[in-house]
């Protein structure tokens, strides 16, 4: 039969609007979280990170929010641009795990002109 | 600084042939990771080296896959013999303390016919 690929959640946002990408992480022992952006034909690219002792961290046009109570992470992108179209992955590092990352499935962000 | 460099960018081979993928990590990084990405399974960690020593190879699918890191600036992933189901994009990433953010290469797209 035909193979079925991963069904990535997709978020469509109008150019110029803000976007919020969500991620539920799995392990309460995770102490470090990273957001990556993967454009078509490229490797994942580091965007922003946050440690578990923080609730919020801001970068250029991006903000990451961490809610440890419900094990939820979000990436907010302000004033989206066409170049923001990509798949976004959250990754978590479990304390003491020798730097290995646990990767989320990814969210596809589409910017509409 | 040059990022992680992978070669070749594309590889097309026939079933049964040996395939060697190459990676040059970022200078000064002491951890190196090999990943495989497919539509079916997403991003999978194959093997992880720290200071040139394989730490965790539990993700290597089978004995047909082997990886080496003879020095701090070079690693190879070999598939022998290759099979059509090995077709995927293979990424190499490197990192260093204290943050251990993984930086990815552009990937090698492997097609086994």
Short mmCIF file of C-alpha atoms in Angstrom, two decimals:
data_model
loop_
_atom_site.label_atom_id
_atom_site.label_comp_id
_atom_site.label_asym_id
_atom_site.label_seq_id
_atom_site.Cartn_x
_atom_site.Cartn_y
_atom_site.Cartn_z
CA UNK A 1 0.00 0.00 0.00
CA UNK A 2 0.99 3.62 -0.24
CA UNK A 3 3.18 4.97 2.55
CA UNK A 4 1.73 7.71 4.66
CA UNK A 5 4.09 10.40 5.83
CA UNK A 6 4.05 12.41 9.00
CA UNK A 7 1.14 14.80 9.09
CA UNK A 8 2.66 18.09 10.15
CA UNK A 9 0.39 20.62 11.81
CA UNK A 10 0.17 23.64 9.55
CA UNK A 11 -0.31 27.26 10.49
CA UNK A 12 -1.24 29.82 7.82
CA UNK A 13 -0.67 33.45 8.71
CA UNK A 14 -1.11 36.65 6.75
CA UNK A 15 2.10 38.50 6.03
CA UNK A 16 2.63 41.15 8.67
CA UNK A 17 0.56 39.39 11.30
CA UNK A 18 1.97 37.73 14.39
CA UNK A 19 2.18 33.95 14.61
CA UNK A 20 2.29 31.61 17.58
CA UNK A 21 3.63 28.09 17.25
CA UNK A 22 2.99 25.72 20.12
CA UNK A 23 4.82 22.70 21.42
CA UNK A 24 4.02 20.28 24.22
CA UNK A 25 7.11 18.68 25.67
CA UNK A 26 7.27 15.31 27.27
CA UNK A 27 9.60 15.23 30.22
CA UNK A 28 9.40 17.23 33.43
CA UNK A 29 13.17 16.67 33.84
CA UNK A 30 13.91 18.67 30.69
CA UNK A 31 16.06 21.63 31.61
CA UNK A 32 16.71 23.30 28.28
CA UNK A 33 14.61 23.98 25.20
CA UNK A 34 15.48 25.10 21.70
CA UNK A 35 13.49 26.26 18.71
CA UNK A 36 14.77 25.45 15.24
CA UNK A 37 13.64 26.62 11.82
CA UNK A 38 14.00 24.40 8.78
CA UNK A 39 13.52 25.90 5.35
CA UNK A 40 12.97 23.70 2.34
CA UNK A 41 16.17 21.98 1.25
CA UNK A 42 18.16 23.12 4.29
CA UNK A 43 19.16 21.81 7.67
CA UNK A 44 17.46 22.92 10.88
CA UNK A 45 18.69 26.33 11.97
CA UNK A 46 18.89 27.50 15.60
CA UNK A 47 16.48 30.35 16.40
CA UNK A 48 16.28 30.79 20.15
CA UNK A 49 16.70 28.82 23.36
CA UNK A 50 15.44 28.99 26.92
CA UNK A 51 16.42 27.34 30.16
CA UNK A 52 13.88 25.84 32.52
CA UNK A 53 14.52 28.50 35.17
CA UNK A 54 13.07 31.13 32.81
CA UNK A 55 9.50 31.81 31.66
CA UNK A 56 10.22 34.05 28.70
CA UNK A 57 13.04 35.00 26.43
CA UNK A 58 13.05 37.50 23.59
CA UNK A 59 15.10 37.68 20.45
CA UNK A 60 14.80 39.67 17.29
CA UNK A 61 11.11 39.41 16.29
CA UNK A 62 10.83 36.15 18.22
CA UNK A 63 9.75 35.37 21.76
CA UNK A 64 9.75 32.00 23.46
CA UNK A 65 7.42 31.33 26.38
CA UNK A 66 7.79 28.39 28.73
CA UNK A 67 5.02 27.09 30.99
CA UNK A 68 6.49 24.31 33.10
CA UNK A 69 3.23 23.65 34.91
CA UNK A 70 1.59 22.29 31.78
CA UNK A 71 4.85 21.41 29.95
CA UNK A 72 4.15 23.82 27.13
CA UNK A 73 6.46 25.87 24.97
CA UNK A 74 5.53 28.48 22.40
CA UNK A 75 7.33 30.50 19.77
CA UNK A 76 5.91 33.87 18.86
CA UNK A 77 7.03 35.52 15.63
CA UNK A 78 6.14 39.17 15.27
CA UNK A 79 5.27 40.82 11.95
CA UNK A 80 5.76 37.70 9.88
CA UNK A 81 7.60 37.93 6.59
CA UNK A 82 7.68 35.58 3.57
CA UNK A 83 11.09 34.34 4.72
CA UNK A 84 9.49 32.99 7.89
CA UNK A 85 7.81 30.23 5.88
CA UNK A 86 9.41 27.01 7.14
CA UNK A 87 8.92 24.05 9.43
CA UNK A 88 9.55 24.91 13.07
CA UNK A 89 10.77 22.32 15.56
CA UNK A 90 10.94 22.48 19.31
CA UNK A 91 13.60 20.34 20.98
CA UNK A 92 14.14 19.54 24.63
CA UNK A 93 17.21 18.45 26.51
CA UNK A 94 16.72 16.20 29.51
CA UNK A 95 19.06 17.04 32.36
CA UNK A 96 21.95 14.59 32.43
CA UNK A 97 21.16 13.10 29.01
CA UNK A 98 24.56 13.81 27.47
CA UNK A 99 23.33 16.68 25.34
CA UNK A 100 20.96 14.65 23.22
CA UNK A 101 17.80 16.43 22.13
CA UNK A 102 14.25 15.10 21.97
CA UNK A 103 12.63 16.56 18.88
CA UNK A 104 9.03 17.53 18.31
CA UNK A 105 7.34 16.57 15.06
CA UNK A 106 7.40 20.11 13.71
CA UNK A 107 4.87 22.73 12.63
CA UNK A 108 4.72 24.05 9.10
CA UNK A 109 4.28 27.83 8.94
CA UNK A 110 2.90 29.27 5.73
CA UNK A 111 2.95 33.03 5.20
CA UNK A 112 0.19 34.26 2.90
CA UNK A 113 0.93 37.38 0.84
CA UNK B 1 33.17 30.97 10.64
CA UNK B 2 32.30 28.09 8.37
CA UNK B 3 29.37 26.05 9.54
CA UNK B 4 29.04 22.29 9.51
CA UNK B 5 30.08 21.04 6.08
CA UNK B 6 28.60 17.92 4.58
CA UNK B 7 29.43 16.15 1.37
CA UNK B 8 28.14 15.19 -1.05
CA UNK B 9 24.96 17.28 -1.16
CA UNK B 10 23.24 14.71 -3.31
CA UNK B 11 23.97 11.04 -3.82
CA UNK B 12 22.17 8.68 -6.15
CA UNK B 13 23.22 5.07 -6.04
CA UNK B 14 21.96 1.63 -6.81
CA UNK B 15 20.81 -0.92 -4.29
CA UNK B 16 23.71 -2.94 -2.94
CA UNK B 17 26.31 -0.24 -3.40
CA UNK B 18 28.35 1.25 -0.59
CA UNK B 19 27.61 4.86 0.31
CA UNK B 20 29.86 7.13 2.38
CA UNK B 21 28.63 10.44 3.73
CA UNK B 22 31.10 12.96 5.11
CA UNK B 23 30.94 15.66 7.73
CA UNK B 24 33.27 18.38 8.95
CA UNK B 25 32.00 19.84 12.25
CA UNK B 26 32.46 23.41 13.35
CA UNK B 27 35.98 23.96 14.66
CA UNK B 28 36.08 23.74 18.43
CA UNK B 29 32.90 21.72 18.74
CA UNK B 30 33.39 18.47 20.62
CA UNK B 31 30.06 16.73 20.01
CA UNK B 32 28.89 15.43 16.66
CA UNK B 33 25.52 13.99 15.73
CA UNK B 34 24.27 12.11 12.67
CA UNK B 35 20.54 12.35 11.92
CA UNK B 36 18.26 10.95 9.27
CA UNK B 37 15.12 12.76 8.12
CA UNK B 38 12.26 11.20 6.20
CA UNK B 39 8.62 12.06 5.65
CA UNK B 40 7.64 8.85 7.39
CA UNK B 41 9.70 9.17 10.55
CA UNK B 42 10.73 12.80 10.79
CA UNK B 43 14.14 13.58 12.30
CA UNK B 44 15.86 10.57 13.88
CA UNK B 45 19.16 10.57 15.76
CA UNK B 46 21.40 7.81 14.45
CA UNK B 47 24.59 8.22 16.48
CA UNK B 48 26.29 10.74 18.74
CA UNK B 49 30.03 11.27 19.31
CA UNK B 50 31.65 13.18 22.13
CA UNK B 51 35.36 13.95 21.87
CA UNK B 52 35.55 11.58 18.87
CA UNK B 53 34.15 8.66 20.87
CA UNK B 54 30.77 7.13 19.98
CA UNK B 55 28.53 7.62 23.01
CA UNK B 56 25.17 6.41 21.79
CA UNK B 57 24.57 4.45 18.59
CA UNK B 58 21.20 3.03 19.56
CA UNK B 59 19.59 4.86 16.67
CA UNK B 60 21.66 3.15 14.01
CA UNK B 61 19.07 1.07 12.18
CA UNK B 62 21.14 -2.05 11.55
CA UNK B 63 24.60 -3.41 10.95
CA UNK B 64 24.63 -2.04 7.45
CA UNK B 65 25.18 1.38 9.00
CA UNK B 66 28.49 2.38 10.56
CA UNK B 67 29.98 5.71 11.62
CA UNK B 68 33.49 6.80 12.46
CA UNK B 69 35.14 9.91 13.78
CA UNK B 70 38.90 9.49 13.31
CA UNK B 71 39.64 13.03 14.49
CA UNK B 72 37.92 16.14 15.78
CA UNK B 73 37.39 17.59 12.32
CA UNK B 74 35.98 14.69 10.35
CA UNK B 75 33.30 12.03 10.53
CA UNK B 76 31.83 9.53 8.11
CA UNK B 77 28.58 7.63 7.96
CA UNK B 78 28.74 4.52 5.80
CA UNK B 79 25.94 2.34 4.50
CA UNK B 80 26.96 -1.01 3.07
CA UNK B 81 25.06 -2.45 1.30
CA UNK B 82 22.55 0.32 0.65
CA UNK B 83 18.84 -0.39 0.21
CA UNK B 84 16.01 1.72 -1.25
CA UNK B 85 14.56 2.25 2.24
CA UNK B 86 17.74 4.09 3.19
CA UNK B 87 16.69 6.93 0.91
CA UNK B 88 16.47 10.03 3.10
CA UNK B 89 18.21 13.27 3.94
CA UNK B 90 21.12 12.70 6.31
CA UNK B 91 22.20 15.57 8.53
CA UNK B 92 25.29 16.08 10.59
CA UNK B 93 25.27 18.50 13.52
CA UNK B 94 27.89 19.62 16.00
CA UNK B 95 27.85 21.38 19.36
CA UNK B 96 30.03 22.41 22.27
CA UNK B 97 29.58 23.31 25.92
CA UNK B 98 28.23 25.16 27.76
CA UNK B 99 24.99 25.54 25.81
CA UNK B 100 25.37 22.55 23.49
CA UNK B 101 23.22 24.10 20.79
CA UNK B 102 23.38 21.77 17.80
CA UNK B 103 24.32 23.42 14.51
CA UNK B 104 23.35 21.52 11.41
CA UNK B 105 24.91 21.05 8.02
CA UNK B 106 22.94 21.41 4.80
CA UNK B 107 22.43 17.65 4.61
CA UNK B 108 23.05 14.91 2.08
CA UNK B 109 20.03 13.80 0.07
CA UNK B 110 20.49 10.09 -0.59
CA UNK B 111 18.48 8.23 -3.19
CA UNK B 112 18.97 4.47 -3.45
CA UNK B 113 17.42 3.05 -6.59
#
